[in-house]
Coordinates of C-alpha atoms in Angstrom, one line a residue:
M709 CA 0.0 0.0 0.0
L710 CA 2.9 2.4 0.7
L711 CA 4.0 2.0 -2.9
L712 CA 0.5 2.9 -4.1
A713 CA 0.5 5.9 -1.8
L714 CA 3.8 7.0 -3.2
L715 CA 2.6 7.0 -6.8
A716 CA 1.9 10.7 -6.7
I717 CA 5.7 11.1 -6.2
I718 CA 7.0 8.2 -8.2
A719 CA 4.9 8.7 -11.4
P720 CA 5.9 12.4 -12.0
L721 CA 9.5 11.6 -11.5
V722 CA 9.5 8.6 -13.8
F723 CA 7.6 10.4 -16.6
L724 CA 9.3 13.8 -16.4
V725 CA 12.8 12.9 -15.2
I726 CA 13.5 9.4 -16.6
F727 CA 11.2 9.3 -19.7
R728 CA 11.7 13.1 -20.2
L729 CA 8.1 13.7 -21.2
P730 CA 6.5 17.2 -21.3
A731 CA 4.5 18.0 -18.2
R732 CA 1.2 18.1 -20.1
I733 CA 1.7 14.4 -21.0
G734 CA 3.6 13.1 -17.9
M735 CA 1.2 14.8 -15.5
S736 CA -1.9 13.6 -17.3
A737 CA -0.6 10.1 -17.1
S738 CA 0.3 10.6 -13.4
A739 CA -3.2 11.9 -12.7
L740 CA -4.8 8.8 -14.3
I741 CA -2.5 6.5 -12.3
V742 CA -3.2 8.2 -9.0
A743 CA -6.9 8.3 -9.8
A744 CA -6.9 4.5 -10.4
A745 CA -5.1 3.9 -7.1
A746 CA -7.5 6.2 -5.3
W747 CA -10.5 4.4 -6.7
L748 CA -9.4 0.8 -6.8
S749 CA -7.2 0.6 -3.7
W750 CA -8.3 3.5 -1.4
G751 CA -12.0 3.1 -2.2
M752 CA -12.4 6.8 -2.9
T753 CA -16.0 7.6 -3.7
P754 CA -16.9 8.8 -7.3
L755 CA -18.3 12.0 -5.8
A756 CA -15.1 12.7 -4.0
M757 CA -13.1 12.0 -7.1
A758 CA -15.3 14.3 -9.2
A759 CA -15.0 17.1 -6.6
S760 CA -11.3 16.7 -6.5
V761 CA -11.1 17.1 -10.3
A762 CA -13.2 20.2 -10.1
Q763 CA -11.1 21.5 -7.3
G764 CA -7.9 20.9 -9.3
V765 CA -9.3 22.8 -12.3
H766 CA -10.4 25.7 -10.2
R767 CA -7.0 25.9 -8.4
S768 CA -5.2 25.8 -11.7
L769 CA -7.1 28.9 -12.9
T770 CA -6.0 30.8 -9.8
I771 CA -2.4 30.0 -10.7
G772 CA -3.1 30.8 -14.3
L773 CA -4.1 34.4 -13.4
I774 CA -0.8 34.9 -11.6
L775 CA 1.1 33.4 -14.5
F776 CA -0.7 35.6 -17.0
G777 CA 0.0 38.7 -15.0
A778 CA 3.7 37.9 -14.7
L779 CA 4.0 37.1 -18.4
L780 CA 2.2 40.1 -19.6
L781 CA 4.2 42.4 -17.3
V782 CA 7.5 41.0 -18.6
K783 CA 6.5 41.1 -22.2
T784 CA 5.1 44.6 -21.9
M785 CA 8.3 45.9 -20.2
Q786 CA 10.4 44.2 -22.9
S787 CA 8.4 46.0 -25.6
T788 CA 8.9 49.4 -23.9
G789 CA 12.6 48.9 -23.4
A790 CA 12.3 49.0 -19.6
M791 CA 13.9 45.5 -19.3
D792 CA 17.0 46.7 -21.2
R793 CA 17.3 49.7 -18.9
I794 CA 17.0 47.4 -15.9
K795 CA 19.7 45.3 -17.3
L796 CA 22.0 48.3 -17.5
G797 CA 21.2 49.2 -13.9
L798 CA 21.8 45.7 -12.5
H799 CA 25.1 45.5 -14.5
S800 CA 26.2 48.7 -12.7
I801 CA 26.0 46.8 -9.4
S802 CA 28.1 44.0 -10.9
P803 CA 28.4 42.3 -14.3
D804 CA 29.6 39.1 -12.5
M805 CA 26.9 36.4 -12.9
R806 CA 27.9 34.8 -9.6
V807 CA 27.1 38.1 -7.8
Q808 CA 23.9 38.6 -9.8
T809 CA 22.8 35.1 -8.8
V810 CA 23.0 36.0 -5.1
V811 CA 21.4 39.4 -5.6
V812 CA 18.4 38.2 -7.6
A813 CA 17.9 34.5 -6.9
F814 CA 18.7 34.7 -3.2
A815 CA 18.1 38.2 -1.7
F816 CA 15.5 39.6 -4.1
I817 CA 13.5 36.4 -4.1
A818 CA 13.5 36.3 -0.3
L819 CA 12.0 39.8 -0.3
L820 CA 9.4 38.8 -2.8
E821 CA 8.6 35.6 -0.9
G822 CA 7.9 37.6 2.2
I823 CA 5.6 39.9 0.4
S824 CA 3.6 37.6 -1.9
G825 CA 4.6 33.9 -1.8
F826 CA 2.5 31.3 -3.7
G827 CA 5.1 30.8 -6.4
T828 CA 5.1 34.4 -7.5
P829 CA 8.8 35.2 -6.6
A830 CA 10.3 32.7 -9.0
I831 CA 8.1 33.8 -12.0
I832 CA 9.1 37.4 -11.3
A833 CA 12.8 36.8 -10.7
A834 CA 13.5 34.3 -13.6
P835 CA 12.8 36.8 -16.4
L836 CA 15.1 39.3 -14.6
L837 CA 17.9 36.7 -14.6
M838 CA 17.3 36.2 -18.3
V839 CA 17.6 40.0 -18.9
L840 CA 21.1 39.7 -17.3
G841 CA 22.1 37.1 -19.9
F842 CA 21.3 33.9 -18.0
R843 CA 20.1 31.2 -20.3
P844 CA 16.4 30.2 -19.8
I845 CA 17.1 26.9 -18.1
A846 CA 19.5 28.4 -15.7
A847 CA 17.2 31.4 -14.9
A848 CA 14.3 29.1 -14.1
S849 CA 16.4 26.6 -12.1
L850 CA 18.1 29.2 -10.0
A851 CA 14.9 31.1 -9.3
L852 CA 13.1 27.9 -8.2
L853 CA 16.0 26.9 -6.0
G854 CA 16.3 30.4 -4.5
D855 CA 12.6 30.4 -3.7
T856 CA 13.0 27.8 -0.9
M857 CA 14.5 28.9 2.4
A858 CA 12.3 32.1 2.6
C859 CA 9.2 29.9 2.2
T860 CA 9.5 28.8 5.9
F861 CA 8.0 32.2 6.6
G862 CA 6.5 33.0 3.2
A863 CA 4.0 35.7 2.6
A864 CA 3.5 37.4 6.0
A865 CA 4.4 34.2 7.8
T866 CA 1.4 32.3 6.3
P867 CA 3.2 28.9 6.2
L868 CA 3.9 29.4 9.9
I869 CA 0.8 31.0 11.3
V870 CA -1.7 29.1 9.1
G871 CA 0.4 26.0 8.5
L872 CA 0.5 25.2 12.2
E873 CA -3.2 25.7 12.9
N874 CA -4.0 22.0 13.0
V875 CA -1.4 21.3 15.7
P876 CA -3.2 20.5 19.0
A877 CA -0.9 22.9 21.0
Y878 CA -1.4 25.7 18.5
S879 CA -1.0 29.2 20.0
D880 CA 0.7 32.5 19.3
N881 CA 3.5 31.4 21.5
L882 CA 4.0 28.1 19.5
V883 CA 4.2 30.2 16.3
S884 CA 6.8 32.4 17.9
V885 CA 9.0 29.7 19.3
V886 CA 8.9 27.5 16.2
G887 CA 9.7 30.6 14.0
A888 CA 12.6 31.4 16.3
Q889 CA 13.9 27.8 16.1
V890 CA 13.7 27.9 12.3
T891 CA 15.9 31.0 12.2
L892 CA 18.5 29.3 14.3
I893 CA 18.7 26.4 11.9
D894 CA 18.8 28.8 9.0
L895 CA 22.1 30.1 10.4
I896 CA 23.4 27.0 8.7
I897 CA 21.0 26.7 5.8
S898 CA 21.1 30.3 4.6
P899 CA 24.9 30.7 3.8
L900 CA 24.9 27.2 2.3
L901 CA 21.9 28.1 0.0
S902 CA 23.5 31.4 -1.0
L903 CA 26.8 29.6 -1.9
G904 CA 24.9 26.6 -3.3
L905 CA 23.0 28.7 -5.8
V906 CA 26.4 30.0 -7.2
A907 CA 27.7 26.4 -7.2
V908 CA 24.7 25.3 -9.3
L909 CA 25.3 28.1 -11.7
I910 CA 29.0 27.3 -12.0
F911 CA 28.9 23.5 -12.1
S912 CA 25.6 22.9 -13.9
F913 CA 25.7 25.7 -16.4
G914 CA 29.3 27.1 -16.6
Y915 CA 31.7 26.4 -19.4
Q916 CA 35.0 25.7 -17.6
S917 CA 37.2 22.8 -16.6
P918 CA 36.4 21.2 -13.2
R919 CA 39.5 22.8 -11.7
Q920 CA 38.5 26.3 -13.0
K921 CA 35.0 25.8 -11.7
L922 CA 36.3 25.1 -8.2
K923 CA 38.5 28.2 -8.4
S924 CA 35.5 30.3 -9.5
L925 CA 33.4 29.0 -6.6
A926 CA 36.2 29.6 -4.1
E927 CA 36.6 33.2 -5.3
I928 CA 33.0 34.1 -4.5
A929 CA 32.6 31.9 -1.4
P930 CA 33.4 34.5 1.2
W931 CA 31.0 37.1 -0.1
A932 CA 28.2 34.5 -0.8
I933 CA 28.5 33.1 2.7
F934 CA 28.5 36.6 4.1
I935 CA 25.3 37.6 2.4
G936 CA 23.7 34.3 3.6
L937 CA 24.7 35.1 7.1
V938 CA 23.3 38.6 6.8
Y939 CA 19.9 37.2 5.9
A940 CA 20.0 34.6 8.7
A941 CA 21.3 36.9 11.4
S942 CA 18.7 39.5 10.4
A943 CA 15.9 36.9 10.6
V944 CA 17.1 35.7 14.1
V945 CA 16.8 39.3 15.4
I946 CA 13.6 40.2 13.6
V947 CA 11.5 37.2 14.5
R948 CA 12.3 37.8 18.2
L949 CA 11.9 41.6 18.3
I950 CA 9.1 42.2 15.8
G951 CA 7.5 38.8 15.0
P952 CA 7.3 36.2 12.2
E953 CA 5.1 38.2 9.9
L954 CA 7.8 40.6 8.7
T955 CA 10.8 38.2 8.9
S956 CA 11.2 37.3 5.3
I957 CA 10.4 40.8 4.1
M958 CA 12.8 42.6 6.4
A959 CA 15.6 40.0 6.2
G960 CA 15.2 39.9 2.5
A961 CA 15.3 43.7 2.2
I962 CA 18.4 43.9 4.5
S963 CA 20.3 41.2 2.6
L964 CA 19.3 42.7 -0.8
G965 CA 20.6 46.1 0.4
V966 CA 23.8 44.7 1.8
A967 CA 24.4 42.5 -1.3
S968 CA 23.9 45.5 -3.7
L969 CA 26.1 47.9 -1.7
T970 CA 29.0 45.4 -1.1
A971 CA 28.9 44.2 -4.7
K972 CA 28.9 47.8 -6.1
N973 CA 31.8 48.7 -3.9
S974 CA 33.7 45.4 -4.7
W975 CA 33.8 44.4 -1.0
L976 CA 34.7 40.6 -0.7
T977 CA 33.7 40.1 -4.3
P978 CA 36.2 38.6 -6.8
K979 CA 38.3 40.9 -9.0
T980 CA 37.7 38.7 -12.0
I981 CA 34.3 38.9 -13.8
W982 CA 32.7 35.5 -14.3
R983 CA 30.4 35.2 -17.3
H984 CA 31.1 31.7 -18.4
H985 CA 27.4 31.0 -18.8
A986 CA 26.2 34.1 -20.7
N987 CA 24.7 33.9 -24.2
P988 CA 27.6 34.0 -26.8
D989 CA 26.2 37.0 -28.6
E990 CA 25.3 38.9 -25.5
T991 CA 28.3 41.3 -25.6
E992 CA 27.3 42.3 -29.2
E993 CA 23.8 43.4 -28.1
V994 CA 23.2 47.1 -28.8
I995 CA 20.8 48.9 -26.6
D996 CA 18.8 51.8 -28.1
S997 CA 20.0 55.2 -27.0
R998 CA 16.6 56.2 -25.8
T999 CA 16.5 53.1 -23.6
A1000 CA 19.9 53.9 -22.2
E1001 CA 18.7 57.5 -21.3
M1002 CA 15.5 56.2 -19.6
P1003 CA 15.5 57.1 -15.9
I1004 CA 16.2 53.9 -13.9
L1005 CA 13.3 54.6 -11.6
K1006 CA 11.0 54.8 -14.6
A1007 CA 12.2 51.5 -15.8
W1008 CA 11.7 49.9 -12.4
M1009 CA 8.4 51.6 -11.7
P1010 CA 6.0 48.8 -12.7
Y1011 CA 8.0 46.4 -10.4
V1012 CA 8.0 49.0 -7.6
V1013 CA 4.3 49.5 -7.8
V1014 CA 3.7 45.7 -7.7
V1015 CA 5.9 45.3 -4.7
V1016 CA 4.3 48.2 -2.8
L1017 CA 0.8 47.0 -3.6
L1018 CA 1.6 43.5 -2.6
L1019 CA 3.1 44.8 0.7
L1020 CA 0.1 47.0 1.5
S1021 CA -2.5 44.4 0.6
R1022 CA -0.8 41.8 2.9
L1023 CA 0.0 44.0 5.9
I1024 CA -2.9 46.4 6.2
D1025 CA -5.7 44.3 7.7
P1026 CA -8.7 46.4 6.7
L1027 CA -7.4 46.5 3.1
K1028 CA -6.6 42.8 3.2
Q1029 CA -10.1 41.9 4.4
W1030 CA -11.8 44.1 1.8
L1031 CA -9.7 42.7 -1.1
S1032 CA -10.3 39.1 0.2
S1033 CA -14.1 39.5 0.5
T1034 CA -14.7 41.6 -2.7
L1035 CA -15.0 39.8 -6.1
D1036 CA -14.6 36.4 -4.4
A1037 CA -14.6 33.5 -6.9
S1038 CA -13.9 30.9 -4.3
W1039 CA -15.7 27.5 -4.6
H1040 CA -16.6 26.1 -1.2
N1041 CA -18.1 22.7 -0.4
I1042 CA -17.6 21.5 -3.9
F1043 CA -20.4 19.1 -4.9
G1044 CA -21.6 19.2 -1.3
L1045 CA -18.4 17.9 0.3
E1046 CA -17.4 20.2 3.2
S1047 CA -13.7 19.2 3.2
V1048 CA -13.3 20.0 -0.6
S1049 CA -13.0 23.7 -1.3
S1050 CA -10.8 26.1 -3.4
T1051 CA -10.2 29.7 -2.6
W1052 CA -9.9 32.4 -5.2
N1053 CA -10.0 36.0 -4.0
I1054 CA -9.5 37.8 -7.3
L1055 CA -8.7 41.3 -6.0
Y1056 CA -6.3 39.8 -3.5
S1057 CA -4.5 37.7 -6.1
P1058 CA -0.9 38.6 -7.0
G1059 CA -2.0 38.1 -10.6
L1060 CA -4.3 41.1 -10.5
I1061 CA -1.6 43.2 -8.8
L1062 CA 0.8 42.2 -11.6
L1063 CA -1.8 43.4 -14.1
V1064 CA -1.8 46.8 -12.3
G1065 CA 1.9 46.8 -12.9
V1066 CA 1.2 46.2 -16.6
I1067 CA -1.1 49.3 -16.7
I1068 CA 1.7 51.4 -15.1
A1069 CA 4.2 50.1 -17.7
V1070 CA 1.8 51.0 -20.5
L1071 CA 1.0 54.5 -19.1
I1072 CA 4.6 55.5 -18.5
S1073 CA 5.7 54.3 -22.0
Q1074 CA 3.5 56.8 -23.7
K1075 CA 3.1 54.4 -26.6
Q1076 CA -0.1 53.7 -28.5
L1077 CA -2.2 50.9 -27.1
K1078 CA -2.1 48.9 -30.3
S1079 CA 1.6 48.4 -29.9
F1080 CA 0.9 46.2 -26.9
K1081 CA -1.3 43.8 -28.8
K1082 CA 1.6 41.4 -29.4
P1083 CA 2.6 41.1 -25.7
L1084 CA -1.1 40.4 -24.9
V1085 CA -1.5 37.7 -27.5
E1086 CA 1.9 36.1 -26.5
A1087 CA 1.0 36.1 -22.8
L1088 CA -2.5 34.6 -23.4
S1089 CA -1.0 31.9 -25.7
S1090 CA 1.7 31.0 -23.1
T1091 CA -0.8 30.9 -20.3
T1092 CA -3.1 28.6 -22.2
L1093 CA -0.2 26.2 -22.9
A1094 CA 0.8 26.3 -19.3
L1095 CA -2.8 25.4 -18.2
S1096 CA -2.5 22.2 -20.3
A1097 CA 0.1 21.0 -17.7
L1098 CA -1.3 22.8 -14.7
I1099 CA -4.7 21.3 -14.8
P1100 CA -3.7 17.6 -14.7
T1101 CA -1.0 18.4 -12.1
L1102 CA -3.5 20.0 -9.8
I1103 CA -6.1 17.3 -10.4
M1104 CA -3.5 14.7 -9.3
V1105 CA -2.6 16.8 -6.2
Q1106 CA -6.3 17.0 -5.1
L1107 CA -7.0 13.3 -5.7
F1108 CA -3.9 12.6 -3.6
T1109 CA -4.8 14.9 -0.7
N1110 CA -8.6 14.1 -0.7
S1111 CA -8.1 10.3 -0.8
G1112 CA -9.1 10.1 2.8
I1113 CA -12.8 10.5 1.6
N1114 CA -13.2 6.8 1.0
T1115 CA -15.1 3.7 1.9
S1116 CA -12.0 1.6 2.9
G1117 CA -11.3 3.4 6.2
L1118 CA -7.7 4.1 5.1
S1119 CA -6.1 7.4 5.9
A1120 CA -5.5 9.9 3.1
M1121 CA -2.4 9.0 1.0
P1122 CA -0.1 11.7 2.5
I1123 CA -1.1 10.7 6.1
F1124 CA -0.6 7.0 5.2
I1125 CA 2.9 7.8 4.0
A1126 CA 3.6 9.7 7.2
E1127 CA 2.2 6.9 9.4
T1128 CA 4.3 4.3 7.6
L1129 CA 7.5 6.4 8.0
A1130 CA 6.7 6.9 11.7
E1131 CA 6.3 3.2 12.3
N1132 CA 9.7 2.4 10.8
F1133 CA 11.8 5.4 11.6
Q1134 CA 10.7 6.8 14.9
S1135 CA 14.1 6.4 16.5
L1136 CA 15.6 8.7 13.8
W1137 CA 12.7 11.0 13.5
L1138 CA 14.6 14.3 13.7
A1139 CA 16.4 13.2 10.4
I1140 CA 13.1 12.0 8.8
A1141 CA 11.0 15.1 9.7
P1142 CA 12.3 17.3 6.9
L1143 CA 11.8 14.6 4.4
L1144 CA 8.1 14.4 5.3
G1145 CA 7.8 18.1 4.9
A1146 CA 9.5 18.0 1.5
I1147 CA 7.2 15.2 0.3
G1148 CA 4.1 17.3 1.3
A1149 CA 5.4 20.4 -0.5
F1150 CA 6.6 18.5 -3.6
I1151 CA 3.2 17.1 -4.2
S1152 CA 0.9 20.0 -3.1
G1153 CA 3.2 22.8 -4.4
S1154 CA 2.7 24.7 -1.1
A1155 CA 4.7 24.8 2.1
T1156 CA 1.6 26.0 3.9
V1157 CA -0.4 23.0 2.7
S1158 CA 2.5 20.6 3.6
N1159 CA 2.5 22.1 7.1
L1160 CA -1.3 21.9 7.5
T1161 CA -1.2 18.3 6.5
M1162 CA 1.9 17.0 8.1
A1163 CA 2.5 19.2 11.2
P1164 CA -0.2 17.6 13.4
M1165 CA 1.4 14.1 12.8
Q1166 CA 4.9 15.5 13.4
Y1167 CA 3.7 16.9 16.7
D1168 CA 2.2 13.6 17.8
I1169 CA 5.3 11.7 16.8
A1170 CA 7.5 14.1 18.7
L1171 CA 5.4 13.5 21.9
D1172 CA 5.4 9.7 21.4
T1173 CA 9.2 9.7 21.0
E1174 CA 9.9 12.3 23.7
L1175 CA 11.6 14.6 21.1
P1176 CA 11.3 18.4 21.4
F1177 CA 8.2 19.1 19.3
V1178 CA 9.3 22.7 18.6
T1179 CA 12.4 21.3 16.8
V1180 CA 10.4 18.7 15.0
L1181 CA 8.0 21.3 13.7
A1182 CA 10.8 23.6 12.7
L1183 CA 12.4 20.8 10.7
Q1184 CA 9.0 20.0 9.1
M1185 CA 8.8 23.6 7.9
I1186 CA 12.4 23.7 6.6
G1187 CA 11.8 20.5 4.7
A1188 CA 8.6 21.8 3.2
A1189 CA 10.5 24.9 2.0
A1190 CA 13.1 22.6 0.3
G1191 CA 10.4 20.5 -1.4
N1192 CA 8.9 23.6 -2.8
A1193 CA 11.7 23.9 -5.4
M1194 CA 10.5 20.8 -7.3
A1195 CA 6.8 21.3 -6.9
I1196 CA 5.4 20.4 -10.4
H1197 CA 3.2 23.4 -10.9
N1198 CA 5.9 25.8 -9.7
V1199 CA 8.2 24.2 -12.3
V1200 CA 5.5 24.6 -15.0
A1201 CA 5.0 28.2 -14.2
A1202 CA 8.7 29.0 -14.2
S1203 CA 9.3 27.2 -17.4
V1204 CA 6.6 29.2 -19.2
V1205 CA 7.9 32.6 -18.1
V1206 CA 11.4 31.8 -19.5
G1207 CA 10.0 30.4 -22.8
L1208 CA 10.6 26.7 -22.1
V1209 CA 7.0 25.7 -22.6
H1210 CA 6.5 21.9 -22.4
R1211 CA 10.2 21.5 -21.5
E1212 CA 9.7 21.2 -17.8
N1213 CA 11.5 17.9 -17.7
I1214 CA 14.8 19.7 -18.4
I1215 CA 14.4 21.9 -15.4
M1216 CA 13.3 18.9 -13.2
R1217 CA 16.5 17.1 -14.1
K1218 CA 18.6 20.1 -13.2
L1219 CA 16.7 20.6 -9.9
I1220 CA 16.7 17.0 -8.5
V1221 CA 20.3 16.7 -7.3
P1222 CA 20.4 20.2 -5.6
T1223 CA 17.1 19.5 -4.0
I1224 CA 18.2 16.1 -2.6
I1225 CA 21.3 17.8 -1.3
Y1226 CA 19.2 20.5 0.4
I1227 CA 16.9 18.0 2.1
S1228 CA 19.9 15.8 3.1
V1229 CA 21.7 18.7 4.7
T1230 CA 18.5 19.5 6.7
A1231 CA 18.2 15.8 7.7
L1232 CA 21.9 15.9 8.8
I1233 CA 21.1 18.9 10.9
G1234 CA 18.2 17.1 12.5
L1235 CA 20.4 14.0 13.1
G1236 CA 23.0 16.3 14.7
I1237 CA 20.4 17.7 17.0
F1238 CA 19.2 14.2 17.9
L1239 CA 22.8 13.1 18.7
Y1240 CA 23.3 16.2 20.8
L1241 CA 20.1 15.5 22.8
R1242 CA 21.0 11.9 23.5

């Protein structure tokens, strides 16, 4: 039965990574396989299966709106020349791609994750990396890997505050102490992630000999580790003095500011410029003189507006409540099943805020509206293609998570996996806890959903084994953040914004080893804590 429960993990990996099928085909096959297991082995009722399919389609539309907004914003800014001006501005900080990786894929993404979450940071950051000369596969892979650690706090600490709600001991104090524990572990994770992103750039995408690659990594290591420590140390202080809601936002902003200032002033950064991954014809690119003269603030203004609106809509409670309750397209109690619902607050969606950014980009360009027809058509076309992969992916996810609605009496598949792991690995649970969190996020595509599903069981296991439940819950959250990198619908979205439609399998193959290393490091930290407590 465990093998059947794991089909939602095994099937996508087999079809996308081994058989190298496009996600629209691989995930459709995976959805059919999981549906068969849910019906024949779990005894899932036809009504529950139909509701899960409807839920998956509805959820895919919510992601589609975000994706459409991001695509249209990028394509509109490309047509106005704003992206070229942003490129010049970022190059003035440093033309070194190692430095740019840390600035954009680590620090900027941490800030975006704290503001918006829900997969938005990677689909905003990946096009920025492409503007800087990163090839599409590298831009998508680095953005997805970078959007991990900050997910432990996510948008206004949603994975923490909402994710722990099902834990029996839930309280404001529990949220605070678990958040504080996470930041202590991140003192190790953060510098390793910052350096690890550069390592992925150099070793997976660089054109050098192995010896030269090691030298290139060693040159940047002091600065990359320093920026990682700046983020982690800031988070340690912020979560204790201010609270978890602003941790990712403030720590991300601080690390972004420090990274930009130190890079611009060549402090700890290498003297040699590393661009052994850039497009061969990049240096020959000529930027229009009017673009070069565009004020940098004007070029960045659509992004600035998006960030400010996301920040205001998440942190001002009256505004948040109004946006969440107005133009609500949520679908509750689908087909009469109370446990099957899908939320879609359209005005609160990052997708709509990204569309506001598009309007700003159009207005400040002072171009005729008809000149933006091409970006609109391209964005609609790419979003439609993405939905062909997103819909079967989300259907599979909902069948997996709703499989507890059955006639067999079995627990839902994710709970069954957790129970089986607990029966066999209780003695080493501090090393297993992150893996369970990663599994939940990989399948659901959400650190919050992983925490909601797995945290109650993690808490019970901690009590049964007399382990510190705060540490176990912290490891669950860190594991969920790691698994977020390879969540299928996040990969689909990132592949679309960089122009790799239906080539998600390439990104998955690039992500699998770094993600396994990330989870393994977290497991080793858990094992170290276990040995210390013995």
